Amino acid sequence: MHKHVVFNNRVLPYLLLAPQILVTLVFFFWPAGQAIYQSAYIPDPFGLSSQFVGFGNFEFLLRDRYYLASFKTTVVFSTLVTVVSMGAALWLAVMADRVIKGSSAYKTLLVWPYAVAPAVAGVLWLFMFNPNVGLVAWYLKAMGYNWNHVLNGDEAMGLVVVASAWRQISYNFLFFLAGLQAIPRSVIEAAAIDGASFARRFWTIVFPLLSPTTFFLLVVNVVYAFFETFGVIHTITGGGPQQATTILVYKVFSDGFVGQDLGSSAAQSVILLFVVGLLTVVQFRYIERKVHY
Amino acid sequence: MAKIGFSNVRKSYGPTEVIHGVDAEIADGELIVIVGPSGCGKSTLLRMVAGLETITAGEIRIGDRVVNDLEPRERDIAMVFQNYALYPHMSVFDNMAYGLKIAGVPKAEIAERVAQAAKMLELEPYLDRKPRQLSGGQRQRVAMGRAIVRKPSVFLFDEPLSNLDAKLRVQMRVEIKTLQRRLGVTSLYVTHDQVEAMTMADRIIVMNGGNAEQVGTPLAVYHKPATVFVGGFIGSPPMNFLQAARLQASGLLRKVAEVGGAAGALNTVGVRPEHLAFCSEGEAVLSGKLMIAEALGAETLAHVELDDGERMIVRIEGGREVPAAGARVHLSCTSEHLHYFGADGKRLPD
Amino acid sequence: MSGMVEKRGLGIWLTHLGLIIGIAIICFPIYMAFVASTVTQPEIARPPMPLIPGPHLIDNYTAALTRGVNSPVLLMLFNSSVMALGITIGKIVISIISAYAIVYFRFPFRMAFFWMIFLTLMLPVEVRIVPTYEVVAGFGMLNSYTGLILPLVASATATFLFRQFFLTVPDELIEAARVDGAGPVRFFLDILLPMSRTNIAALFVILFIYGWNQYLWPLLITTKPEMNTIVMGIKQMFPSGDDIANWPVIMATTLLAMLPPVAVVIFMQGLFVKGLVESEK
Ligand SMILES: Nc1ncnc2c1ncn2[C@@H]1O[C@H](COP(=O)(O)OP(=O)(O)O)[C@@H](O)[C@H]1O
Ligand SMILES: [Mg+2]
């Protein structure tokens, strides 16, 4: 983890580290400490004083119907985002891997959505499905399906899932394609000579060999769905209708800034800290495995 | 130009001592080769001279100064590394000029000194290239050039040729030696290759397990190895060794009776392969079976298994008749070609 | 496994067709946005909207850039550029110097600092928004570029990436530099920094996209329209209540908002992919 040869200087390393450490202390550790502190208090309605309640905020949260619903929403949402974006990406990657001519052109055409901000992706999809003017909504209506995600919670969930997954397909595609291209040709050819069909070869040989990539992407996509999709939800549904798309991160925001319920918002932050910690541990398990391979 | 002195130099990494007190004096302009097996502390010793490792105990002098506490740049040395350590993003010119720039040498003088070194090393056509655009041999020269332009009083080389192929290695070692003669700069040269040591050195320091076992001219080291280790390490194929006690039966000790007073301490006898010869049974000092004969053209190496199972190598001239493999053979030698070592591995007085 | 053996005849054409359909679906939202940005408001308000571009491209983009809805998009583009470049450059600078300190020096509390930086991996802004907002508000940094940039410039990922790279730099290079007379500052500026060029460039691409696409943070700390960044500004363009949104201008703005990061990805694809792969280690 370090060099054998180093410079001997008493002051310089501290100076070099100072900016990073200062920013980290002021904008990471101090707020995280604040969150933990605030989570143990309930401020009075005028914000003049606050009352110590210990784990009261947590107890309240865990009995709060809306908070538990938000947990469930988050699980449904991230499962769907992960499945949709990874499924589509794998399908595209398998095809792109089959063609030799033009595969880099396809790659270029498929990577750019990753550069689109989640909030911008939200606006793009909102436009197509807007119940009043959206083209897709209009065609659905013409075919007899009355699309209105502003009123229908399931439709709202579907739309935020698609908009979130859309952007992530690029990312998954890149990693799946790299994973596929790393599988030695000879393995596939041997199976083909054994007479295995394409589908059989895929499920018995290619997919198992891709499993490290798949596992890695699984973690990345769950993290993405949990923490980076705020923009999509804020632009498309604002968490509605009836909180049908209020995922945990969105609830921290809406309780803290819209509802001004600081104690509860802080407690939710603390719970999320644990979730992030857990996911990070899972991610590092993966890295360890990768090292041992 | 300067002399170098080592007085009881020691080095420890934490609790483990890896250099156990080296003493040596190097004269002005000498080319000294430090040779020994991998891990014996050659690089460590060299890097202590360079100032890249601290000196745990003892003293290193360059010229008249004790340099123990000086930074590398204050020691007036230049170093050539095993992997050349060229700066990959700089041109050949900039690689050579970098040290001079830092030292604040005027631009015109830098250009002149680099040009001079480039000419000497035949690097002129490559001055604008990046290291990755050069062959291994050319990179080696750039590393040399970087050392030369500094006009230091000491050159330090750490296995500079070990990344080159065999042919280039032979060519470069002649070039380095020639260059060193021409510039007359005191040089310390580390290698694990005893042929390189023999061909290049004015004097050799043979190291083993953190000790300097012998310091001497190549021929002195070859003909009068100070320890069993030196005898076995210097020379290829290596010196043959026999337990002195075993030789009693073979009749050899009769011929070396003149060792006399030291006989009590005598433990091991060494003999170089070229000092053994095939002979008739009557003249035999040793007898055994010829296992295999390697004909190399100019010479033939015969591997003989003695009656007690000991293996010996015999070197004979290429043209000579060699007994067939499996044949019983007899070996002779003369007493002035025998090397006597005590139980501690040290050479006994002749 | 390129060319899964059977790559002749019909099969390969079906594969191409499948890819083209996939790409068409993925590109469709952008195409619709583009069409919307070239037609008039009434054309969109009476669905179905046209499927081919109209003649109002220049009008709509001019309107967006110079007037926008709340503030000119040109101003929002400028704000976004300042924020994105500030975050990118800030992150790279503070990360490369802290990685340098951690790898090339030995000093008390080195590992403590290392773990401190490491822990920030676990604290995305989204998780600690309220207290972070309070800290920034306390410093009076609301509606300022400093407030937009500073809280986001610490980066464990970039620090690890540089650390990883520095560990692959041969030790002999620093020794050669020391023999040449270079101290820690010269070694960093003359040798390590130029050698890190490709890593810096790859990181630049990734971090630029990250910075440009920030949404929640600017949403919280910019309350004045003239401080809006483009990505968060789009949402502000929607009217509250039942008024019909000015879709052509909104869609023009949407396309302008994605143009810089998308251009970066397309034109620097190699660096982008390298950056993605390395920052995920
Ligand atoms: N930084 C270090 N820490 C601990 N031991 C070391 C270090 N560097 C070298 N050594 C040990 O010191 C001994 C001598 O190393 P070195 O001088 O590199 O050998 P040589 O160059 O002769 O092959 C070896 O046993 C090696 O393991
Ligand atoms: Mg060595």
PDB file of C-alpha atoms and ligand atoms in Angstrom, chain A residues 4, chain B residues 12-14 16-19 36-47 53 158-159 190 192 207, ligand 1:
ATOM      1  CA  HIS A   4       9.600   1.692  -0.082  1.00  0.00           C
TER       2      HIS A   4
ATOM      3  CA  SER B  12      19.214  -3.006   9.402  1.00  0.00           C
ATOM      4  CA  TYR B  13      15.588  -3.056   8.332  1.00  0.00           C
ATOM      5  CA  GLY B  14      13.812  -3.012  11.634  1.00  0.00           C
ATOM      6  CA  THR B  16      16.950  -7.661  10.807  1.00  0.00           C
ATOM      7  CA  GLU B  17      20.481  -6.723   9.929  1.00  0.00           C
ATOM      8  CA  VAL B  18      21.194  -7.252   6.222  1.00  0.00           C
ATOM      9  CA  ILE B  19      24.688  -5.713   5.957  1.00  0.00           C
ATOM     10  CA  GLY B  36      27.325 -11.903  -5.101  1.00  0.00           C
ATOM     11  CA  PRO B  37      24.172 -13.992  -5.279  1.00  0.00           C
ATOM     12  CA  SER B  38      20.748 -12.403  -5.273  1.00  0.00           C
ATOM     13  CA  GLY B  39      19.702 -10.994  -1.909  1.00  0.00           C
ATOM     14  CA  CYS B  40      23.218 -10.740  -0.468  1.00  0.00           C
ATOM     15  CA  GLY B  41      22.954  -6.976  -0.010  1.00  0.00           C
ATOM     16  CA  LYS B  42      24.770  -5.588  -3.060  1.00  0.00           C
ATOM     17  CA  SER B  43      22.054  -3.124  -3.983  1.00  0.00           C
ATOM     18  CA  THR B  44      21.611  -2.083  -0.394  1.00  0.00           C
ATOM     19  CA  LEU B  45      25.312  -1.274  -0.102  1.00  0.00           C
ATOM     20  CA  LEU B  46      25.260   0.698  -3.349  1.00  0.00           C
ATOM     21  CA  ARG B  47      22.122   2.579  -2.390  1.00  0.00           C
ATOM     22  CA  GLU B  53      19.081   4.213   2.047  1.00  0.00           C
ATOM     23  CA  ASP B 158      23.029  -1.355 -10.194  1.00  0.00           C
ATOM     24  CA  GLU B 159      22.907  -4.368 -12.538  1.00  0.00           C
ATOM     25  CA  VAL B 190      26.831  -4.147  -8.875  1.00  0.00           C
ATOM     26  CA  HIS B 192      25.249 -11.002  -9.791  1.00  0.00           C
ATOM     27  CA  MET B 207      29.557 -10.386  -1.047  1.00  0.00           C
TER      28      MET B 207
HETATM   29  N1  LIG D   1      13.025  -2.257   2.227  1.00  0.00           N
HETATM   30  C1  LIG D   1      13.445  -3.429   2.734  1.00  0.00           C
HETATM   31  N2  LIG D   1      12.890  -3.911   3.858  1.00  0.00           N
HETATM   32  C2  LIG D   1      13.292  -5.087   4.377  1.00  0.00           C
HETATM   33  N3  LIG D   1      14.240  -5.859   3.855  1.00  0.00           N
HETATM   34  C3  LIG D   1      14.823  -5.441   2.723  1.00  0.00           C
HETATM   35  C4  LIG D   1      14.465  -4.207   2.099  1.00  0.00           C
HETATM   36  N4  LIG D   1      15.197  -4.058   0.978  1.00  0.00           N
HETATM   37  C5  LIG D   1      16.007  -5.142   0.919  1.00  0.00           C
HETATM   38  N5  LIG D   1      15.780  -5.965   1.960  1.00  0.00           N
HETATM   39  C6  LIG D   1      16.483  -7.228   2.240  1.00  0.00           C
HETATM   40  O1  LIG D   1      17.843  -6.968   2.264  1.00  0.00           O
HETATM   41  C7  LIG D   1      18.589  -7.989   1.655  1.00  0.00           C
HETATM   42  C8  LIG D   1      19.508  -7.439   0.590  1.00  0.00           C
HETATM   43  O2  LIG D   1      18.754  -6.933  -0.476  1.00  0.00           O
HETATM   44  P1  LIG D   1      19.457  -6.343  -1.785  1.00  0.00           P
HETATM   45  O3  LIG D   1      20.497  -5.385  -1.384  1.00  0.00           O
HETATM   46  O4  LIG D   1      18.385  -5.823  -2.662  1.00  0.00           O
HETATM   47  O5  LIG D   1      20.087  -7.629  -2.427  1.00  0.00           O
HETATM   48  P2  LIG D   1      20.810  -7.789  -3.840  1.00  0.00           P
HETATM   49  O6  LIG D   1      20.823  -6.477  -4.543  1.00  0.00           O
HETATM   50  O7  LIG D   1      22.167  -8.284  -3.506  1.00  0.00           O
HETATM   51  O8  LIG D   1      20.040  -8.829  -4.580  1.00  0.00           O
HETATM   52  C9  LIG D   1      17.574  -8.976   1.097  1.00  0.00           C
HETATM   53  O9  LIG D   1      17.503 -10.071   1.976  1.00  0.00           O
HETATM   54  C10 LIG D   1      16.286  -8.223   1.118  1.00  0.00           C
HETATM   55  O10 LIG D   1      15.222  -9.074   1.363  1.00  0.00           O
END
